[in-house]
C-alpha positions as a printed Julia matrix, in Angstrom:
440×3 Matrix{Float64}:
 -105.89  247.88  137.22
 -102.73  245.92  137.99
 -101.72  242.92  135.91
 -102.03  239.56  137.7
  -98.64  238.56  139.05
  -97.08  235.06  139.04
  -93.96  234.19  141.04
  -91.75  231.32  139.86
  -88.88  229.93  141.93
  -86.11  228.05  140.1
  -83.86  225.5   141.76
  -80.08  225.68  141.15
  -78.69  224.2   137.95
  -79.28  224.79  134.26
  -81.63  221.8   134.0
  -83.96  223.42  136.55
  -83.46  227.06  135.62
  -84.28  226.83  131.9
  -87.63  225.02  132.32
  -88.78  227.63  134.84
  -87.62  230.5   132.63
  -89.43  229.04  129.63
  -92.59  228.47  131.66
  -92.41  232.1   132.76
  -91.99  233.22  129.17
  -95.04  231.17  128.12
  -97.2   232.53  130.95
  -96.21  236.12  130.19
  -96.72  235.93  126.43
  -99.92  233.88  126.41
 -101.7   235.27  129.47
 -100.3   238.81  129.36
  -99.46  238.72  133.05
  -96.51  239.93  135.09
  -94.0   237.18  135.83
  -91.19  237.3   138.38
  -88.57  234.55  138.53
  -86.42  234.07  141.63
  -83.38  232.02  140.6
  -81.69  230.21  143.47
  -78.03  230.05  142.51
  -75.48  227.36  143.25
  -72.84  229.94  144.09
  -70.96  229.74  140.81
  -73.35  230.35  137.92
  -72.11  228.86  134.66
  -71.87  230.74  131.39
  -74.92  228.81  130.17
  -76.99  229.9   133.2
  -75.95  233.49  132.72
  -76.79  233.37  129.01
  -80.2   231.82  129.73
  -81.1   234.57  132.2
  -79.85  237.32  129.88
  -81.92  235.92  127.01
  -85.14  236.0   129.05
  -84.41  239.47  130.4
  -83.71  240.69  126.85
  -87.13  239.44  125.73
  -88.74  241.55  128.42
  -91.2   238.81  129.32
  -89.99  238.09  132.86
  -88.3   239.89  135.71
  -85.45  237.69  136.93
  -83.7   238.06  140.28
  -80.71  235.9   141.15
  -80.78  235.09  144.86
  -77.48  234.91  146.76
  -76.16  231.43  147.43
  -76.61  230.02  150.95
  -73.9   227.85  152.5
  -75.24  224.35  153.25
  -71.97  222.53  153.96
  -72.95  221.91  157.59
  -76.35  220.49  156.55
  -75.21  217.8   154.1
  -72.55  215.12  154.01
  -69.57  215.72  151.68
  -70.62  212.73  149.55
  -74.29  213.73  149.35
  -75.91  213.48  145.92
  -76.52  216.57  143.8
  -80.26  216.04  144.31
  -79.86  216.13  148.1
  -77.69  219.23  147.96
  -80.2   221.09  145.76
  -83.13  220.18  148.01
  -81.2   221.33  151.07
  -80.14  224.55  149.36
  -83.78  225.29  148.5
  -84.75  224.64  152.11
  -81.99  226.93  153.4
  -82.96  229.68  150.94
  -86.54  230.01  152.26
  -85.77  233.1   154.38
  -84.15  234.79  151.35
  -87.24  234.09  149.24
  -89.5   235.39  152.01
  -87.49  238.63  152.17
  -87.62  239.0   148.37
  -91.42  238.68  148.42
  -91.73  241.27  151.18
  -89.86  243.77  149.0
  -92.27  243.31  146.07
  -94.63  246.25  145.6
  -97.26  243.95  144.07
  -97.87  240.66  145.87
  -97.97  237.67  143.5
 -101.25  235.85  142.98
  -99.6   232.45  142.7
  -96.26  230.81  143.44
  -94.89  228.05  141.21
  -91.97  225.87  142.3
  -90.35  222.86  140.67
  -90.53  219.48  142.38
  -87.24  220.13  144.21
  -88.69  223.25  145.83
  -91.86  221.86  147.42
  -90.55  222.93  150.83
  -91.08  226.52  149.64
  -94.86  226.08  149.44
  -95.3   227.04  153.09
  -94.23  230.57  152.09
  -97.25  230.78  149.78
  -99.49  229.68  152.65
  -98.07  232.38  154.91
  -98.84  235.2   152.48
 -102.07  233.86  150.98
 -100.84  232.87  147.51
 -101.94  229.9   145.46
  -99.19  227.26  145.28
  -98.42  225.04  142.32
  -95.68  222.61  141.33
  -94.2   222.51  137.83
  -92.89  219.12  136.72
  -90.67  219.77  133.71
  -90.37  216.05  132.98
  -93.39  213.92  132.0
  -96.51  212.27  133.43
  -94.8   208.93  134.14
  -92.23  210.66  136.31
  -94.98  212.52  138.17
  -96.9   209.26  138.73
  -93.84  207.5   140.13
  -92.98  210.44  142.41
  -96.41  210.8   143.99
  -96.85  207.03  144.3
  -93.44  206.55  145.89
  -94.72  207.27  149.45
  -97.28  204.46  148.97
  -94.57  202.03  147.85
  -92.43  203.15  150.76
  -95.1   201.96  153.18
  -96.08  198.67  151.55
  -92.81  197.33  150.1
  -90.35  195.62  152.41
  -86.63  195.57  151.66
  -84.97  197.07  148.61
  -86.91  197.65  145.4
  -84.05  196.18  143.37
  -84.63  192.8   145.04
  -88.2   192.57  143.73
  -88.33  190.01  140.92
  -91.64  191.03  139.37
  -92.05  194.35  137.5
  -93.33  197.08  139.79
  -96.86  198.31  139.13
  -97.38  202.07  139.13
 -100.93  203.28  138.42
 -101.18  204.88  135.0
  -97.81  203.48  133.84
  -96.54  200.31  132.28
  -95.0   197.92  134.83
  -91.46  199.02  135.66
  -88.67  196.48  135.78
  -85.68  196.68  138.11
  -83.47  198.01  135.32
  -85.8   200.98  134.78
  -86.15  202.14  138.38
  -85.32  205.75  139.13
  -81.8   206.05  140.49
  -83.21  207.42  143.72
  -85.03  204.1   144.34
  -81.92  201.95  144.28
  -80.93  202.54  147.92
  -83.7   203.2   150.44
  -81.21  203.98  153.21
  -79.82  206.96  151.27
  -80.95  210.47  152.21
  -81.58  211.08  148.5
  -84.37  208.5   148.65
  -85.9   209.97  151.81
  -85.96  213.43  150.24
  -87.71  212.01  147.16
  -90.37  210.39  149.33
  -90.9   213.73  151.07
  -91.27  215.52  147.72
  -93.79  212.88  146.68
  -95.77  213.52  149.87
  -95.69  217.3   149.46
  -96.67  217.63  145.79
 -100.31  216.6   146.46
 -100.42  219.31  149.15
 -100.17  221.96  146.43
 -103.19  223.5   144.72
 -102.32  221.72  141.48
  -99.57  220.34  139.26
  -98.4   221.68  135.9
  -96.65  218.96  133.9
  -94.62  219.31  130.72
  -96.48  216.82  128.54
  -99.63  216.8   126.43
 -102.82  214.74  126.24
 -102.1   213.14  122.88
  -98.72  211.88  124.1
  -99.61  210.48  127.54
 -103.39  210.41  127.63
 -103.69  207.15  129.62
 -101.38  208.31  132.42
 -103.05  211.71  132.61
 -106.47  210.02  132.72
 -105.3   208.0   135.73
 -104.82  211.23  137.67
 -108.42  212.25  136.92
 -110.23  208.96  137.39
 -111.36  207.49  140.71
 -108.53  205.03  141.13
 -105.33  204.51  143.12
 -103.5   207.46  141.57
 -106.47  209.77  142.02
 -106.67  208.83  145.71
 -103.04  209.84  146.12
 -103.19  212.96  143.95
 -106.44  214.75  144.76
 -105.39  218.09  143.25
 -105.79  218.73  139.49
 -103.01  217.93  137.04
 -102.66  220.25  134.05
 -100.81  218.96  130.97
  -99.33  222.11  129.43
  -96.46  220.8   127.33
  -94.37  220.73  125.42
  -92.66  223.8   126.84
  -89.1   223.91  125.52
  -86.43  226.51  125.23
  -87.29  229.03  122.53
  -84.98  229.7   119.64
  -82.83  232.72  120.3
  -80.52  234.79  118.14
  -77.19  233.07  117.47
  -74.11  235.17  116.94
  -72.78  234.72  113.42
  -70.55  233.33  112.16
  -70.91  230.1   114.14
  -68.75  227.15  113.11
  -71.4   224.63  114.22
  -74.01  226.04  111.87
  -71.54  226.53  109.05
  -70.82  222.79  109.33
  -74.52  221.82  109.59
  -75.37  223.92  106.54
  -73.14  221.62  104.46
  -74.94  218.42  105.55
  -77.92  216.74  103.9
  -81.33  217.15  105.49
  -81.91  214.76  108.43
  -78.51  213.16  107.96
  -76.82  214.22  111.22
  -77.16  212.36  114.52
  -77.07  214.72  117.52
  -75.31  213.16  120.53
  -75.77  214.98  123.85
  -76.32  213.81  127.44
  -77.58  217.12  128.79
  -75.94  219.82  130.88
  -74.83  217.38  133.59
  -74.39  214.21  131.55
  -70.98  212.56  131.42
  -69.63  209.13  130.5
  -66.85  207.01  131.9
  -63.51  207.0   130.11
  -64.22  203.52  128.72
  -67.75  204.36  127.52
  -66.53  207.56  125.87
  -64.0   205.54  123.9
  -66.56  202.91  122.83
  -69.13  205.55  121.84
  -66.5   207.34  119.74
  -65.48  204.14  117.99
  -69.11  203.18  117.42
  -69.9   206.54  115.83
  -66.84  206.19  113.61
  -67.69  202.61  112.57
  -71.29  203.55  111.76
  -70.11  205.88  109.0
  -72.96  208.3   109.77
  -72.61  212.03  110.23
  -72.79  213.17  113.86
  -72.57  216.22  116.07
  -71.35  215.26  119.54
  -71.49  217.63  122.51
  -68.8   215.96  124.6
  -68.33  216.48  128.34
  -65.27  215.37  130.26
  -65.24  211.72  131.41
  -66.54  211.15  134.94
  -63.05  210.34  136.22
  -62.24  214.05  135.87
  -65.16  215.43  137.91
  -62.84  217.6   139.94
  -61.51  219.39  136.88
  -62.81  222.31  134.85
  -65.29  221.19  132.19
  -64.04  223.7   129.61
  -60.52  222.27  129.52
  -60.5   220.78  126.01
  -57.46  218.59  126.7
  -59.24  216.84  129.59
  -62.43  216.44  127.58
  -60.68  215.0   124.53
  -58.51  212.58  126.51
  -61.25  209.92  126.35
  -61.27  209.91  122.55
  -59.32  207.25  120.63
  -56.04  208.41  119.16
  -56.58  210.0   115.76
  -60.4   209.98  116.12
  -60.82  213.69  115.39
  -58.65  213.47  112.28
  -60.35  210.34  110.95
  -63.86  211.73  111.4
  -63.1   215.24  110.18
  -65.85  216.26  107.76
  -68.11  213.38  108.82
  -68.46  214.33  112.45
  -68.11  217.42  114.63
  -67.15  217.28  118.32
  -68.1   220.3   120.45
  -66.46  220.42  123.87
  -68.13  223.5   125.3
  -71.62  225.01  125.38
  -73.71  224.43  122.25
  -77.04  226.11  121.33
  -79.09  222.91  121.59
  -82.52  224.15  120.52
  -81.14  225.87  117.45
  -79.12  222.78  116.55
  -82.15  220.49  116.87
  -84.17  222.93  114.77
  -81.67  222.67  111.91
  -82.96  220.61  109.0
  -79.9   218.33  108.87
  -80.28  217.03  112.44
  -82.11  213.88  113.49
  -82.55  213.57  117.27
  -83.18  210.5   119.41
  -83.58  209.85  123.13
  -83.5   206.55  124.99
  -85.81  205.7   127.89
  -88.55  203.24  128.74
  -91.23  205.8   127.96
  -89.84  206.69  124.56
  -88.97  203.19  123.41
  -91.89  201.14  124.74
  -94.8   203.53  125.22
  -94.28  206.13  122.49
  -92.12  204.11  120.11
  -89.62  206.76  119.03
  -86.4   205.3   120.43
  -84.22  202.19  120.52
  -82.53  200.76  123.57
  -79.21  199.08  124.16
  -79.23  195.37  125.02
  -78.29  196.24  128.58
  -78.26  199.44  130.59
  -75.03  201.47  130.31
  -75.05  201.66  134.12
  -74.48  197.88  134.22
  -71.75  197.56  131.63
  -69.92  199.48  128.94
  -71.86  199.36  125.67
  -69.46  198.17  122.99
  -68.65  199.99  119.76
  -70.29  197.38  117.52
  -73.62  197.75  119.3
  -73.36  201.54  119.19
  -72.7   201.4   115.44
  -75.59  198.96  114.89
  -78.08  201.18  116.72
  -76.89  204.33  114.96
  -77.33  202.67  111.57
  -80.72  201.3   112.59
  -82.21  204.71  113.36
  -80.41  206.65  110.64
  -80.44  204.29  107.65
  -83.18  205.1   105.16
  -83.34  201.46  104.04
  -83.98  200.07  107.54
  -87.69  199.31  108.06
  -87.45  199.68  111.83
  -85.71  202.99  111.42
  -88.38  204.21  109.0
  -91.1   203.35  111.54
  -89.23  205.21  114.27
  -88.82  208.28  112.11
  -92.48  208.19  111.05
  -93.57  207.91  114.67
  -91.28  210.77  115.66
  -92.84  212.94  112.95
  -96.29  212.0   114.25
  -95.3   213.02  117.79
  -93.87  216.28  116.49
  -97.12  217.14  114.7
  -99.23  216.32  117.77
  -96.96  218.46  119.98
  -97.43  221.43  117.67
 -101.19  220.86  117.52
 -101.41  220.83  121.34
 -100.41  224.51  121.4
 -102.67  225.77  118.64
 -105.78  227.76  119.55
 -108.09  225.28  121.24
 -105.39  222.59  121.41
 -105.15  220.4   124.5
 -102.24  222.17  126.2
 -103.45  225.65  125.21
 -106.86  224.89  126.75
 -105.32  223.28  129.84
 -103.18  226.32  130.59
 -106.16  228.66  130.19
 -108.2   226.44  132.51
 -105.44  226.62  135.13
 -105.07  230.39  134.73
 -108.79  230.92  135.33
 -108.75  228.62  138.36
 -106.01  230.6   140.06
 -107.43  234.01  139.04
 -104.74  234.96  136.55
 -107.49  235.24  133.95
 -111.06  236.35  134.46
C-alpha cells in the first residue's frame, strides 16, 4: 500500500521557503507520509536558500524540486512591491506546477500553499486534491487577512485616516501605527492583492497556522465560535505551531560559536531583522551607538543600509559603511557583528543568547517584548532610547526586565508542551491529518 502523499508549494524567498520546508519535515516525521515540496524560485537563489534545501534533502524527509523561474516583468510595474511580484510570480508559475504534478507517479492527496500562493488552489480542484493554506505567521495576522475584505467593503477612505482603533474580531483593537504596511495605501496593487488573498483563503478546505492554543487561545476561539470571524472563515483553522527551523549540523570551527562559548549564560542580545530586513543609514548608526552605550554584549547580524539596495549584500565594505567610525574596534570582545549569513536557530539555541522581538502582539498581548516610544517607520530611534531599552530587557536588576524574561520562559515551556504527545498542536495536526485522509 502506497504512503499518503502531501504536496507543498513554496513561494520565492527564504522567508517563505523555510517555513514550508519545516512544515514538510514535520509532516513526514510525525505522520510517516511522503512529502514533495515544489520550490518556486526567484531566478537567483541565494546561498541561504540553497543551504536550506540541501539540509532538508540530506535529512531524507522531503523530496524537493526547484521550479524554473518565470519572467513576470511584463505583468508588474518596475516599482511594484516585493509582495506583488511574488504573488504575480506564483500566478505565472501555475502551468509549471501543473506540469510537475502530471509527471508524478503518485498523485498527492493534499496540496498546501502559503498565503501568497492561494491562486494555486484551483490546480488542486482540477485534479481532485484537498487544498489547504499554511500561515507561517500567527493567528492575529490570519484574522486581519481574512477580515480585510470585510473592511474593504465597509470602510470609506484610507484606513490611516481613521481616528479610532480598528476592531478586528478576535484581536485587540489596532491603532493606525500598528496597521499592516499593505493597508496604508488602498490604491496600491499590493493592497488589492492582499484583499484577494483574504477572499481566497476561506475557499480552501482549511487553514494551518503556526501558533498554539496556549499562546493565542482567544483569537483561535473566535475562528470556531459563531461570530463575525466565523462567518467569514467557515473552514476549520488548525493551530499546529510552533514549527521552526530545526537545528542542523554546523561546520566547525565556527567563529560565531567560539565567541558565544566565551559569554555568560543569557548575557548576549541577538539583533537580527530577518532575511530581508534592513535599516536606513541613520538608523544603523543610532542602533550601533545605542548598543555601544548600553554596555551589554550583543551579536548583530547586519545587512546593508537601505540606501544600497542595488548593491550586493555580501560586500562587507558596503554593509559596514553605516557603522560609526571605530565602532568595531571599541566593541571588540563585547559585541560581534556578522555581515553575512548566520545560523540563526543554532545561535538562538545557545545558552548565552537572550532573544527579543517587537510587535503589538508580543508586547501587549503576550507580554514578552518592549516597544520604542514611536515606530521606527516614523522617525529614527535615537541611541539613548536604544540603550535604555537594551538595558531594560537585559539587566538582571530591572523589575520590568525580570517580568519579561519570566514571561518569555513561560511561553517557551508552553510551546514545548504543545508538541508533546497529546499536546494541543500535536493533537491538532493529527486531527487535520485524519480529516484529509493522510491518517486512517
